[in-house]
Short mmCIF file of C-alpha atoms and ligand atoms in Angstrom, two decimals:
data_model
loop_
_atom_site.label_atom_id
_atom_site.label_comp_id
_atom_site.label_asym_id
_atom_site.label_seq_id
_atom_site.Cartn_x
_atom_site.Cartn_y
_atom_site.Cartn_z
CA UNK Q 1 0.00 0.00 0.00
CA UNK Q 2 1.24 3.35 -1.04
CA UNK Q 3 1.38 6.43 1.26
CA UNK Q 4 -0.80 7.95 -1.05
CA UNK Q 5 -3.60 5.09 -1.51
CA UNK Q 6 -3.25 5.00 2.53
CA UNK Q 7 -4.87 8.56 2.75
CA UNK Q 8 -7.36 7.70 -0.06
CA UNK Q 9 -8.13 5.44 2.70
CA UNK Q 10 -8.15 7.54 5.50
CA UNK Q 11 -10.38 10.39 3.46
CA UNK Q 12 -13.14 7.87 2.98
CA UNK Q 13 -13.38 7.45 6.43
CA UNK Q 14 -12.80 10.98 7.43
CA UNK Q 15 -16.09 11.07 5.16
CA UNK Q 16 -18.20 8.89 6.80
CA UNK Q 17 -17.45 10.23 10.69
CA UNK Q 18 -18.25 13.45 8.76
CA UNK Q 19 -21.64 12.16 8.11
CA UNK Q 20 -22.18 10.58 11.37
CA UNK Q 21 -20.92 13.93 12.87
CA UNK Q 22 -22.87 15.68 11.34
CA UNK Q 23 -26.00 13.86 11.91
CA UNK Q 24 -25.60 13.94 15.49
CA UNK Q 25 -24.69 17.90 15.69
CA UNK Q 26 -27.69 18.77 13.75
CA UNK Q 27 -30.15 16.18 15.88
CA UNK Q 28 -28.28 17.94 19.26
CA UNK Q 29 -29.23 21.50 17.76
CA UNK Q 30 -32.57 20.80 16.99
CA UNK Q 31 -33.41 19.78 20.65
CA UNK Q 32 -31.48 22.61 22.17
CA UNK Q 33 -30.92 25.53 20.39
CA UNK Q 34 -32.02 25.24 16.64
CA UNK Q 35 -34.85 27.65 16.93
CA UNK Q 36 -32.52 30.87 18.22
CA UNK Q 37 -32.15 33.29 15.91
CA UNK Q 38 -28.73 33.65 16.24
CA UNK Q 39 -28.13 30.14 15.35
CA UNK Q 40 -29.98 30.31 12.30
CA UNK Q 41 -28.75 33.68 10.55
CA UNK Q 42 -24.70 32.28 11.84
CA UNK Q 43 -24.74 28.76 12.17
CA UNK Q 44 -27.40 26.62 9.67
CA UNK Q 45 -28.12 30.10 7.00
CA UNK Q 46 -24.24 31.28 7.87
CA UNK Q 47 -21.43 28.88 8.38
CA UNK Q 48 -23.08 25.62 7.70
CA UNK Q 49 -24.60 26.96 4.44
CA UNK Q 50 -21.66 28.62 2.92
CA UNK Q 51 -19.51 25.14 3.46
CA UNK Q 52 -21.97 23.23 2.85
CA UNK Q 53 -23.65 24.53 -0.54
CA UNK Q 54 -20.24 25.88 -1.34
CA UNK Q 55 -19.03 22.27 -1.30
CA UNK Q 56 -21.80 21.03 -3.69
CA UNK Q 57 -20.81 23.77 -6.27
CA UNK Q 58 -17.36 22.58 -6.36
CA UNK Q 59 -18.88 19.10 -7.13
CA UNK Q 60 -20.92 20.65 -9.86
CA UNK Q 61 -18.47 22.85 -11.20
CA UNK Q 62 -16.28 19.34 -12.23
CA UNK Q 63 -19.64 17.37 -13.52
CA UNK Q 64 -18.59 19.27 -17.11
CA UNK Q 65 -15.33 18.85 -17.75
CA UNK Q 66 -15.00 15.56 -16.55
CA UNK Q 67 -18.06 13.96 -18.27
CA UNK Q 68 -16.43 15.94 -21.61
CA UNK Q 69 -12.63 15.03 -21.24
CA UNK Q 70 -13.41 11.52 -19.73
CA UNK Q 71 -15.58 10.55 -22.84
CA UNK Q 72 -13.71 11.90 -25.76
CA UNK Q 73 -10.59 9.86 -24.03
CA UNK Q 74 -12.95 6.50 -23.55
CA UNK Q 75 -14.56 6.78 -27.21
CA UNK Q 76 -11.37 7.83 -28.64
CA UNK Q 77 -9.20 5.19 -27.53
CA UNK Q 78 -11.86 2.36 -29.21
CA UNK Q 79 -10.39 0.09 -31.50
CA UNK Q 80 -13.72 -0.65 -33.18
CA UNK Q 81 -16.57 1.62 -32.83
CA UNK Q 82 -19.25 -1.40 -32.55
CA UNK Q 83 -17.76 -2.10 -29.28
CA UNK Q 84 -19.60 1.45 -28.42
CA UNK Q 85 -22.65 0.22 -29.64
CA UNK Q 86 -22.61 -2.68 -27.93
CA UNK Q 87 -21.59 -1.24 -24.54
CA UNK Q 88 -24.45 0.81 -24.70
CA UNK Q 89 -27.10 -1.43 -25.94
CA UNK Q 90 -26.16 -3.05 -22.88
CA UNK Q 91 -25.91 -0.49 -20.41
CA UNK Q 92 -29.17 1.10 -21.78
CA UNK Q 93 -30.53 -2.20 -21.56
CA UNK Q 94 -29.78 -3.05 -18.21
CA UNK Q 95 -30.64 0.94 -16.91
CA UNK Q 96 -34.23 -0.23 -18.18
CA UNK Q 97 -34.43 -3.49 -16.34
CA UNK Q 98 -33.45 -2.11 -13.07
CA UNK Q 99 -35.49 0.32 -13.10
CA UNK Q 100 -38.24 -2.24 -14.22
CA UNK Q 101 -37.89 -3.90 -11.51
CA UNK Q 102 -37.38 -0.97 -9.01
CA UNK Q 103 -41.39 0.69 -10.09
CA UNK Q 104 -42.81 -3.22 -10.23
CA UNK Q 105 -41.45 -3.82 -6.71
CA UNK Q 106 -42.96 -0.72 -5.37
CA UNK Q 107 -46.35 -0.96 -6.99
CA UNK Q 108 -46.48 -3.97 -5.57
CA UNK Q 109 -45.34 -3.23 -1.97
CA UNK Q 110 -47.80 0.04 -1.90
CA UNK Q 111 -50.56 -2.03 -3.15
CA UNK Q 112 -50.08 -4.87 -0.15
CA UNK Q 113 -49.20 -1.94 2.75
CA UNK Q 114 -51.46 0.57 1.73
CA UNK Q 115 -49.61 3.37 2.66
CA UNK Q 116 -52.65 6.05 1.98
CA UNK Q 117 -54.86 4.54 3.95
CA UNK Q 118 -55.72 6.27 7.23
CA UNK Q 119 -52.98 8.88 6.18
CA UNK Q 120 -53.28 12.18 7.82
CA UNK Q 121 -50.58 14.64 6.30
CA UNK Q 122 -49.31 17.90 8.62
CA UNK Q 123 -48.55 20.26 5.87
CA UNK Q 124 -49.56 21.38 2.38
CA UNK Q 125 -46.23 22.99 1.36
CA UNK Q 126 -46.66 25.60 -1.91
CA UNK Q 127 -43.70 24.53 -4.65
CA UNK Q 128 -43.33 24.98 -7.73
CA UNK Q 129 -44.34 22.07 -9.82
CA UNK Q 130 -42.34 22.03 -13.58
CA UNK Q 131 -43.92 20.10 -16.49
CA UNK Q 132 -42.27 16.96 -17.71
CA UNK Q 133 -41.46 17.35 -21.22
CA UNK Q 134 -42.84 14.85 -24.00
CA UNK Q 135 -40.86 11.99 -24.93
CA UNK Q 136 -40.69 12.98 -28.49
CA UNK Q 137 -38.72 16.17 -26.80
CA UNK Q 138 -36.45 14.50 -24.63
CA UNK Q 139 -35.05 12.47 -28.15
CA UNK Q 140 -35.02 15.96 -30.24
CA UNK Q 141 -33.09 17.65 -27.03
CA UNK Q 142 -30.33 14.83 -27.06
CA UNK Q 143 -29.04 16.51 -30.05
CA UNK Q 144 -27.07 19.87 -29.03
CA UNK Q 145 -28.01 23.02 -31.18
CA UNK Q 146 -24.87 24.60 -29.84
CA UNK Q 147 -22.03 22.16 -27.84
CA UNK Q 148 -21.44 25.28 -25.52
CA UNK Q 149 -24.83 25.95 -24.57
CA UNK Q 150 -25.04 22.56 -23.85
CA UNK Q 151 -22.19 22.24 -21.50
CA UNK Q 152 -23.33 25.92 -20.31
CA UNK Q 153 -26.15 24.72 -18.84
CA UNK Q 154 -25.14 21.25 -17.84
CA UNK Q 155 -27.46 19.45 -20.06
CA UNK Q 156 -26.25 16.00 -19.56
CA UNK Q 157 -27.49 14.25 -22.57
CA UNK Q 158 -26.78 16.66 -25.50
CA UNK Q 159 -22.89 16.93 -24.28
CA UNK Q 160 -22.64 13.18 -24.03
CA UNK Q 161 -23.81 12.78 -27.63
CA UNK Q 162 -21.37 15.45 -28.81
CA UNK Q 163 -18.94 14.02 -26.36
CA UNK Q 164 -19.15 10.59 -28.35
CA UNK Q 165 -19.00 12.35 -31.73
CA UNK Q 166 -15.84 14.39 -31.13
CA UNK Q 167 -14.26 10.79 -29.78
CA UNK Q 168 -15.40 8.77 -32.86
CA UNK Q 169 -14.24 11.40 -35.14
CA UNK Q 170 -10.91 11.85 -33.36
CA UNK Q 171 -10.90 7.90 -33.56
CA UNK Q 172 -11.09 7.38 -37.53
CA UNK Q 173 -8.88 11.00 -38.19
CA UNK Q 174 -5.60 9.09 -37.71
CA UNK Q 175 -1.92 10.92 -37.34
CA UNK Q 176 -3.75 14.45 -36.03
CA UNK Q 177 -6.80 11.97 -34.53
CA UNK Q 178 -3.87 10.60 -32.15
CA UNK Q 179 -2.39 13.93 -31.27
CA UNK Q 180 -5.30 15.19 -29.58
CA UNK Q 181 -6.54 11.92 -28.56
CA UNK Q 182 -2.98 12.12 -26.29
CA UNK Q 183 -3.92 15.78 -24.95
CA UNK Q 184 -7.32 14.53 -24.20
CA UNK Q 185 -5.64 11.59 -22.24
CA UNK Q 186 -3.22 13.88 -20.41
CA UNK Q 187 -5.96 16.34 -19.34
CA UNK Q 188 -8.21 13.32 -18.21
CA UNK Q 189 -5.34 12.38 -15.74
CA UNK Q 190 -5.12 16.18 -14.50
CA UNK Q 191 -9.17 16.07 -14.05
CA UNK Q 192 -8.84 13.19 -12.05
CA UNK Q 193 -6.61 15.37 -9.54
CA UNK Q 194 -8.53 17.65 -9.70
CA UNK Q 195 -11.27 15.99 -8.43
CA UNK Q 196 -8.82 14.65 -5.72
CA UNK Q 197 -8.50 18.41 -4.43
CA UNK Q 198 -11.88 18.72 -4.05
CA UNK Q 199 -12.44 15.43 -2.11
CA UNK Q 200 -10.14 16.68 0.67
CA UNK Q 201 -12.84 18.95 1.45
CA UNK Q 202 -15.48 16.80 1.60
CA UNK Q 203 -15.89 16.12 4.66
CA UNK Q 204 -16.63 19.57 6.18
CA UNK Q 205 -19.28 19.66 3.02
CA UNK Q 206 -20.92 16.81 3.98
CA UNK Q 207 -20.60 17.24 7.88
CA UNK Q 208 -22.37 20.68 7.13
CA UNK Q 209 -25.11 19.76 4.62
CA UNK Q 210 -26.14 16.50 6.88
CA UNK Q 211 -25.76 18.85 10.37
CA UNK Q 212 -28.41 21.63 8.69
CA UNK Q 213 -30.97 18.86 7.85
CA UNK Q 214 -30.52 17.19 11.38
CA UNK Q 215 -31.20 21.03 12.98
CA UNK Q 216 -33.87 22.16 10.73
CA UNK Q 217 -35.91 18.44 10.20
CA UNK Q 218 -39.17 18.80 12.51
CA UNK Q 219 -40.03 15.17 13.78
CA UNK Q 220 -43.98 15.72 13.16
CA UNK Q 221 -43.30 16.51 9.42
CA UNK Q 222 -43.51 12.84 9.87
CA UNK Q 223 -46.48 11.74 11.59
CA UNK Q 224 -48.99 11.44 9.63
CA UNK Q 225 -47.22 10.26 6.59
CA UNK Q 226 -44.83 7.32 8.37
CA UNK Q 227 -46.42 4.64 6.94
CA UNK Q 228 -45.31 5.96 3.42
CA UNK Q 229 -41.91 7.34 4.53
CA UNK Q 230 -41.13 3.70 6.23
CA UNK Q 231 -42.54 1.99 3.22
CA UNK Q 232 -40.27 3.82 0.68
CA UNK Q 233 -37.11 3.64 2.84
CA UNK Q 234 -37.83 -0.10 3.55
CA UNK Q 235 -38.39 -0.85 -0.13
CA UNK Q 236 -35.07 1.02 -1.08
CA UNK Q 237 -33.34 -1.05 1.68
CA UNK Q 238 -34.70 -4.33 0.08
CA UNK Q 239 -33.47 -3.03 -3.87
CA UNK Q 240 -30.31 -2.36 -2.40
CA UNK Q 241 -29.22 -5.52 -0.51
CA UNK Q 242 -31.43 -7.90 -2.32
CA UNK Q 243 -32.00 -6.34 -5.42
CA UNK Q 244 -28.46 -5.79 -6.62
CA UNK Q 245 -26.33 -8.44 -4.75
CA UNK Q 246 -28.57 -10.96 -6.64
CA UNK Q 247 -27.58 -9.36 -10.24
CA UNK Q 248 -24.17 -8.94 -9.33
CA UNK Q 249 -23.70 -12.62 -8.04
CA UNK Q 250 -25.62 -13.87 -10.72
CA UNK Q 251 -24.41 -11.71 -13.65
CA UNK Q 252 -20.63 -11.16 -12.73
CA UNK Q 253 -20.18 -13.91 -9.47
CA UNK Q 254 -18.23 -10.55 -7.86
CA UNK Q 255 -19.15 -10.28 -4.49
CA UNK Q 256 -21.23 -7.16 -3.35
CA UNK Q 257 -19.87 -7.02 0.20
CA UNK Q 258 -16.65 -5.92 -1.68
CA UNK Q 259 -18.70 -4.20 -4.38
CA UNK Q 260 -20.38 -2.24 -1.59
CA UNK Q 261 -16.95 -1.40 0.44
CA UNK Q 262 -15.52 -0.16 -2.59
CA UNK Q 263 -18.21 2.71 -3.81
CA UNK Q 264 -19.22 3.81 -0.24
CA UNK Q 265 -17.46 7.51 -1.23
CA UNK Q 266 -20.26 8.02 -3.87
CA UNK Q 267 -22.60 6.74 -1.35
CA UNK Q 268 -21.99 9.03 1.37
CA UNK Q 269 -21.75 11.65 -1.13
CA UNK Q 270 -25.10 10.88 -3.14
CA UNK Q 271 -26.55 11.05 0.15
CA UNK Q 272 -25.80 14.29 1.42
CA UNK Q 273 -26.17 15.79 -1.95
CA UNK Q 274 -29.20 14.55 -2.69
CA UNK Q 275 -27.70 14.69 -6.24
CA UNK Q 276 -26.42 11.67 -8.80
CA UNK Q 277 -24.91 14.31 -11.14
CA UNK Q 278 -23.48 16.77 -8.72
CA UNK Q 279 -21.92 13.17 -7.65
CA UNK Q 280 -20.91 12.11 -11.15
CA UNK Q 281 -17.22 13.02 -10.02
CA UNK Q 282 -16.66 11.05 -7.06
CA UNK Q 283 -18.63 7.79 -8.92
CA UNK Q 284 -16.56 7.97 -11.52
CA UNK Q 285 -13.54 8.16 -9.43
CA UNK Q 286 -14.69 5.12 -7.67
CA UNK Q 287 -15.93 3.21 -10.48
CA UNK Q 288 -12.56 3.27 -11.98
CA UNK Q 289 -10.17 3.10 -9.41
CA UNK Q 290 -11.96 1.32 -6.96
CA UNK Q 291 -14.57 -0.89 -9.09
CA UNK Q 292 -11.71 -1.74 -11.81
CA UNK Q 293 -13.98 -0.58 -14.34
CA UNK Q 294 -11.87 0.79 -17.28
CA UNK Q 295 -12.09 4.34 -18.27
CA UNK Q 296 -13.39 3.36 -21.99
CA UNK Q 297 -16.62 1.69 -20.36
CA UNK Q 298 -17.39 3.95 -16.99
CA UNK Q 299 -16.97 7.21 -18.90
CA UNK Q 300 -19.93 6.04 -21.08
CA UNK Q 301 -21.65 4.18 -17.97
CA UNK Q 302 -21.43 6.79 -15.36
CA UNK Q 303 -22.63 9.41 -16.92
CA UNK Q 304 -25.23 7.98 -19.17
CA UNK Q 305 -26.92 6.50 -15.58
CA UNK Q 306 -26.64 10.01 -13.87
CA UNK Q 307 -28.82 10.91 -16.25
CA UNK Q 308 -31.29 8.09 -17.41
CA UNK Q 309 -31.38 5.47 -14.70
CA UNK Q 310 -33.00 6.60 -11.22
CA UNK Q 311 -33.81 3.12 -9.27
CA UNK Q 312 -34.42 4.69 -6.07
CA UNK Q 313 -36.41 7.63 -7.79
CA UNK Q 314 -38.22 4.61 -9.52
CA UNK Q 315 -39.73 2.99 -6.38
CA UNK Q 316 -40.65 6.43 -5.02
CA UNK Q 317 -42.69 7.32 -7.52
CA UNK Q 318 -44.24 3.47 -7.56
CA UNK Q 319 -44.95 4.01 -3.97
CA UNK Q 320 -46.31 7.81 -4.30
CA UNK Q 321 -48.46 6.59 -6.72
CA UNK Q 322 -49.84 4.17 -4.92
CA UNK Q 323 -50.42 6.02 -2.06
CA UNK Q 324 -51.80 9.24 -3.37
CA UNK Q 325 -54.22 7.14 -5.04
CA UNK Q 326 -55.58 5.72 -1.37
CA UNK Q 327 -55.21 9.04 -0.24
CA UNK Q 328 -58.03 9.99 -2.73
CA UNK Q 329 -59.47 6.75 -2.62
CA UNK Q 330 -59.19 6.25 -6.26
CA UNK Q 331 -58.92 2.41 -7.59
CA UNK Q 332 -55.87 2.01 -9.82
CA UNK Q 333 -56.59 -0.87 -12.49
CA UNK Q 334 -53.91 -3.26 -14.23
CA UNK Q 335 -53.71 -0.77 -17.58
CA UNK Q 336 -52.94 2.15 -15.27
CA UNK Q 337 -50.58 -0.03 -13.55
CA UNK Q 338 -48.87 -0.77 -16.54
CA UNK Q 339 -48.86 2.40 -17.62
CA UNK Q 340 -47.15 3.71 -14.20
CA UNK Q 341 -44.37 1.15 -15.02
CA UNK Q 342 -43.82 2.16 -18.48
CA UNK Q 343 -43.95 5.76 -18.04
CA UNK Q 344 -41.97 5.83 -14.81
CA UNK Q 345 -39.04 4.34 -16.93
CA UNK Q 346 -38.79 6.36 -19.78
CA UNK Q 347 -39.47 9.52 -17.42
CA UNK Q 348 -36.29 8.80 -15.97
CA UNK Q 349 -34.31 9.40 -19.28
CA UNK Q 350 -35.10 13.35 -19.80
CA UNK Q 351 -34.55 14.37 -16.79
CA UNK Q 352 -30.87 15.25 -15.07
CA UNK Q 353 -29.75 13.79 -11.49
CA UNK Q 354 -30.24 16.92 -9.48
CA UNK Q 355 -32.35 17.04 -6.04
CA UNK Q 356 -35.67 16.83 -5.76
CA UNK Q 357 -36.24 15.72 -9.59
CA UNK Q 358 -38.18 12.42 -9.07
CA UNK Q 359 -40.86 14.88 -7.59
CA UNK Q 360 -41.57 16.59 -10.94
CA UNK Q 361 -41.24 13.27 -12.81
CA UNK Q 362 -44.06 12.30 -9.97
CA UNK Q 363 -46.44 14.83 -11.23
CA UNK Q 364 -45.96 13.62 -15.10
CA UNK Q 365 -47.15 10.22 -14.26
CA UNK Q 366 -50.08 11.38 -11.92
CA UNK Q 367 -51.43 13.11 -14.91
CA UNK Q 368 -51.17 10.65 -17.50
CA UNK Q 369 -52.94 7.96 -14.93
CA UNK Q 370 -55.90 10.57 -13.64
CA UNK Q 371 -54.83 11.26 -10.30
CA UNK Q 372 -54.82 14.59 -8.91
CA UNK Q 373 -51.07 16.49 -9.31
CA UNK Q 374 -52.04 18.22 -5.92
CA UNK Q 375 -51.23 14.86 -4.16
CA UNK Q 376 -47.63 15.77 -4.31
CA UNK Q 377 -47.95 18.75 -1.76
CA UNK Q 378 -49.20 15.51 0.25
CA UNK Q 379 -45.59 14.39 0.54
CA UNK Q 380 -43.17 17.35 -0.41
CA UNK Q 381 -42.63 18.08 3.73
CA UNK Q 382 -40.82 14.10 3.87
CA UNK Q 383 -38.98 14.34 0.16
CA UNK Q 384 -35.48 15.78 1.55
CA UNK Q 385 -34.61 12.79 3.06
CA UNK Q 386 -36.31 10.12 0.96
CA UNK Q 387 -34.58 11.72 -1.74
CA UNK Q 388 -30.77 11.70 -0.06
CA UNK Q 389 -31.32 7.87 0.01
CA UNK Q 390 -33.00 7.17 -3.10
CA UNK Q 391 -29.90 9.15 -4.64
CA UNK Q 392 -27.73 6.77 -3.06
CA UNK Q 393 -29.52 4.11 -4.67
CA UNK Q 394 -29.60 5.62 -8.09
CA UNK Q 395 -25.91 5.75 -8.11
CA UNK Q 396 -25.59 1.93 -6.11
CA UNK Q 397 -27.45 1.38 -9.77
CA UNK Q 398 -25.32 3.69 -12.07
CA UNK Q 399 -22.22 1.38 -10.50
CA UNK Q 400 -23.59 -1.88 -10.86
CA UNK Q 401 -24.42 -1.78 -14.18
CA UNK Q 402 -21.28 -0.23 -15.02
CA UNK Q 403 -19.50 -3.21 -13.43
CA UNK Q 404 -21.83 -5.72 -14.91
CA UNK Q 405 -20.79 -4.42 -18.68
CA UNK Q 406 -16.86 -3.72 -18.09
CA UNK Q 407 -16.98 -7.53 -16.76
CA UNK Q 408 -18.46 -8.91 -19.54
CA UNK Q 409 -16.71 -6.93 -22.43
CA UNK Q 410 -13.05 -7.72 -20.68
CA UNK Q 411 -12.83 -4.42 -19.50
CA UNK Q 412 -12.78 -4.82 -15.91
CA UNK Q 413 -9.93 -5.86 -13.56
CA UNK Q 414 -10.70 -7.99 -10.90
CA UNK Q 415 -7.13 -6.76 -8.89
CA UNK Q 416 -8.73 -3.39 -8.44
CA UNK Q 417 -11.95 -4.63 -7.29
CA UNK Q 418 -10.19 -7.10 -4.32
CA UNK Q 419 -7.67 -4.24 -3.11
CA UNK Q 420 -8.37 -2.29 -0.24
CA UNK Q 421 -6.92 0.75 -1.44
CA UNK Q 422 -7.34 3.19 -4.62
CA UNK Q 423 -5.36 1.53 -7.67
CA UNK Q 424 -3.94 5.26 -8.68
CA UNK Q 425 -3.98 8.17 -6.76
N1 LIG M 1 -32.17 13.43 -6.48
C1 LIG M 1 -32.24 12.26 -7.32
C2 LIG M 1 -30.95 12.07 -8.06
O1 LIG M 1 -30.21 12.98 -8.25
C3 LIG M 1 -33.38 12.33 -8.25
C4 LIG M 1 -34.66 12.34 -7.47
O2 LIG M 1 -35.15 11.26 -7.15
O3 LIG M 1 -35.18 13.40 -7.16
O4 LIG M 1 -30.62 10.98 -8.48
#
């Protein structure tokens, strides 16, 4: 083990105490002294919220240049392009049957528990409500009318596609193709580093972002909505150690006690960010040198699930669904069922990683099946922290799949995945 792999180490824990930390601070403010105003306007809207949302810009600010530099190097360094189409038939593929599985599982768990029944929600919070745009939209947007707008505003899809391009063309354009497909290399390694600056202040980000939600959470947001908030926590517990250590065992034999040891950075980040593609960063980071996952397969992976596969968002909205129906005391039949499953997957693909999305998804599919869109304001008071763990779940997703392809195309060393340190600093 390397000095430098040893604090790898040693920052992944500092991470997690952070969290722990920070949980407890925040629970020990809210019982004491949380409702001063002195500790709001210095300590949760001062201190806390300058680290702490100052921390998630620096995350954001790498999501760019690192999905950009990261993909022209993967796609450039292809021998044959069909291996991209196969990689993402299969990631694609796989997105879609995760999250198949994720809505079925929660339509099915709401339907047995009825969550809505006997439900007595505290508050009807006002919020904004954005329309989900058609599908027909979402494949017309994947194209980028301008590369730089795209990347301006962070429009995940668009810049992967031109991403791609620029590789393949940089692939076939031989002696000059190779020349920048070295620069791109080079400035992927000094990416990675970067992002390796920014981790070393991750754990005063996430002690801060998890201590504000400790202080500010009121326990009777809860009350009359438990039944759902247990429900959708328990459900995203069962996906995530039943779920995925089946389809790693059975699709890869890898074992997802290591699998789970190796990705816990994204984890704890996902979580307090509430964010898959603030988090993009740190997966990739893990994916690759913790996973084994080569860089031609996770910069196509990683991304691509920020972005289109949302497991944990998934059983939400299965869940939600079910519940707001009770609520009302509507009866769902099997076509809307089906049509819940159907939409709540290709839903998922329009719509970027960011907190609080699965919420506007919710409202697309609560039109399409007749329920009322003002059920939403039924649960908005408990999203914050169903939506820190169904993050974490999205991204458990984004780096199984990515594992489950690199293994099967030969692109995935094994080595990596059984150390207990970071292959590369
Ligand atoms: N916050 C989630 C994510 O970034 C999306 C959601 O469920 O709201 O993956």
């Amino acid at each position: 083990m390397t000095e430098r792999s040893f604090d790898h180490q040693k920052l992944s824990n500092r991470i997690l105490i952070a969290l722990v930390l920070g949980l407890l601070t925040g629970v020990l403010l809210n019982v004491t002294v949380a409702d001063q105003p002195w500790v709001r306007e210095w300590l949760l809207d001062g201190l806390f919220r300058v680290v702490g949302e100052g921390f998630v810009r620096f995350l954001s600010m790498l999501v760019v240049p690192i999905v950009f530099v990261s993909l022209i190097t993967g796609v450039s360094s292809l021998s044959d392009p069909a291996t991209l189409g196969r990689v993402g038939g299969k990631a694609i593929g796989l997105y879609m049957v995760t999250t198949g599985i994720a809505i079925t599982l929660a339509l099915l768990a709401a339907t047995l528990v009825q969550p809505g029944v006997g439900a007595n929600p505290e508050v009807l919070i006002e919020r904004e409500i954005r329309e989900v745009p058609p599908f027909t939209q979402v494949l017309i947007d994947m194209v980028p009318r301008n590369p730089v707008e795209a990347m301006a505003q962070g429009a995940m899809l668009p810049t992967i596609v031109f991403a791609i391009l620029l590789g393949l063309a940089i692939s076939f354009a031989g002696e000059p193709g190779s020349r920048v497909a070295s620069f791109f290399r080079d400035f992927n390694e000094v990416i990675m580093r970067l992002v390796g600056i920014v981790m070393l202040i991750a754990p005063y980000g996430v002690f801060a972002l998890i201590a504000t939600l400790g202080a500010t959470t009121g326990l009777s947001t809860f009350a009359g909505v438990l039944k759902y908030v247990l429900l959708v926590l328990a459900m995203l517990i069962v996906h995530a150690t039943v779920v995925y250590p089946l389809l790693l065992k059975l699709l890869t034999g890898l074992s997802p006690i290591v699998f789970y040891r190796q990705i816990r950075d994204p984890l704890a980040f996902a979580f307090s960010t509430a964010s898959s593609g603030a988090t993009i960063p740190v997966t990739l980071r893990a994916v690759q040198q913790r996973l084994g996952v080569s860089n031609r397969v996770s910069s196509f992976t990683v991304p691509l699930g920020a972005t289109i596969n949302m497991d944990g968002t998934a059983i939400m909205q299965g869940i939600a669904t079910g519940f707001i129906a009770q609520y009302f005391g509507v009866d769902l039949s099997f076509t809307q069922y089906l049509m819940v499953v159907l939409l709540v997957i290709l839903a998922s693909v329009g719509t970027a990683g960011v907190p609080g999305v699965g919420l506007v998804l919710l409202a697309g599919v609560l039109v399409q099946v007749g329920l009322p869109v003002e059920g939403i304001a039924l649960i908005l008071g408990v999203d914050r922290i169903l939506d820190m763990t169904r993050t974490a779940v999205n991204v458990t997703g984004d780096a199984l799949v990515s594992t489950v392809v690199a293994r099967s195309e030969g692109e995935f060393d094994e080595a990596i995945f059984l150390s207990r340190a970071a292959a590369s600093p």
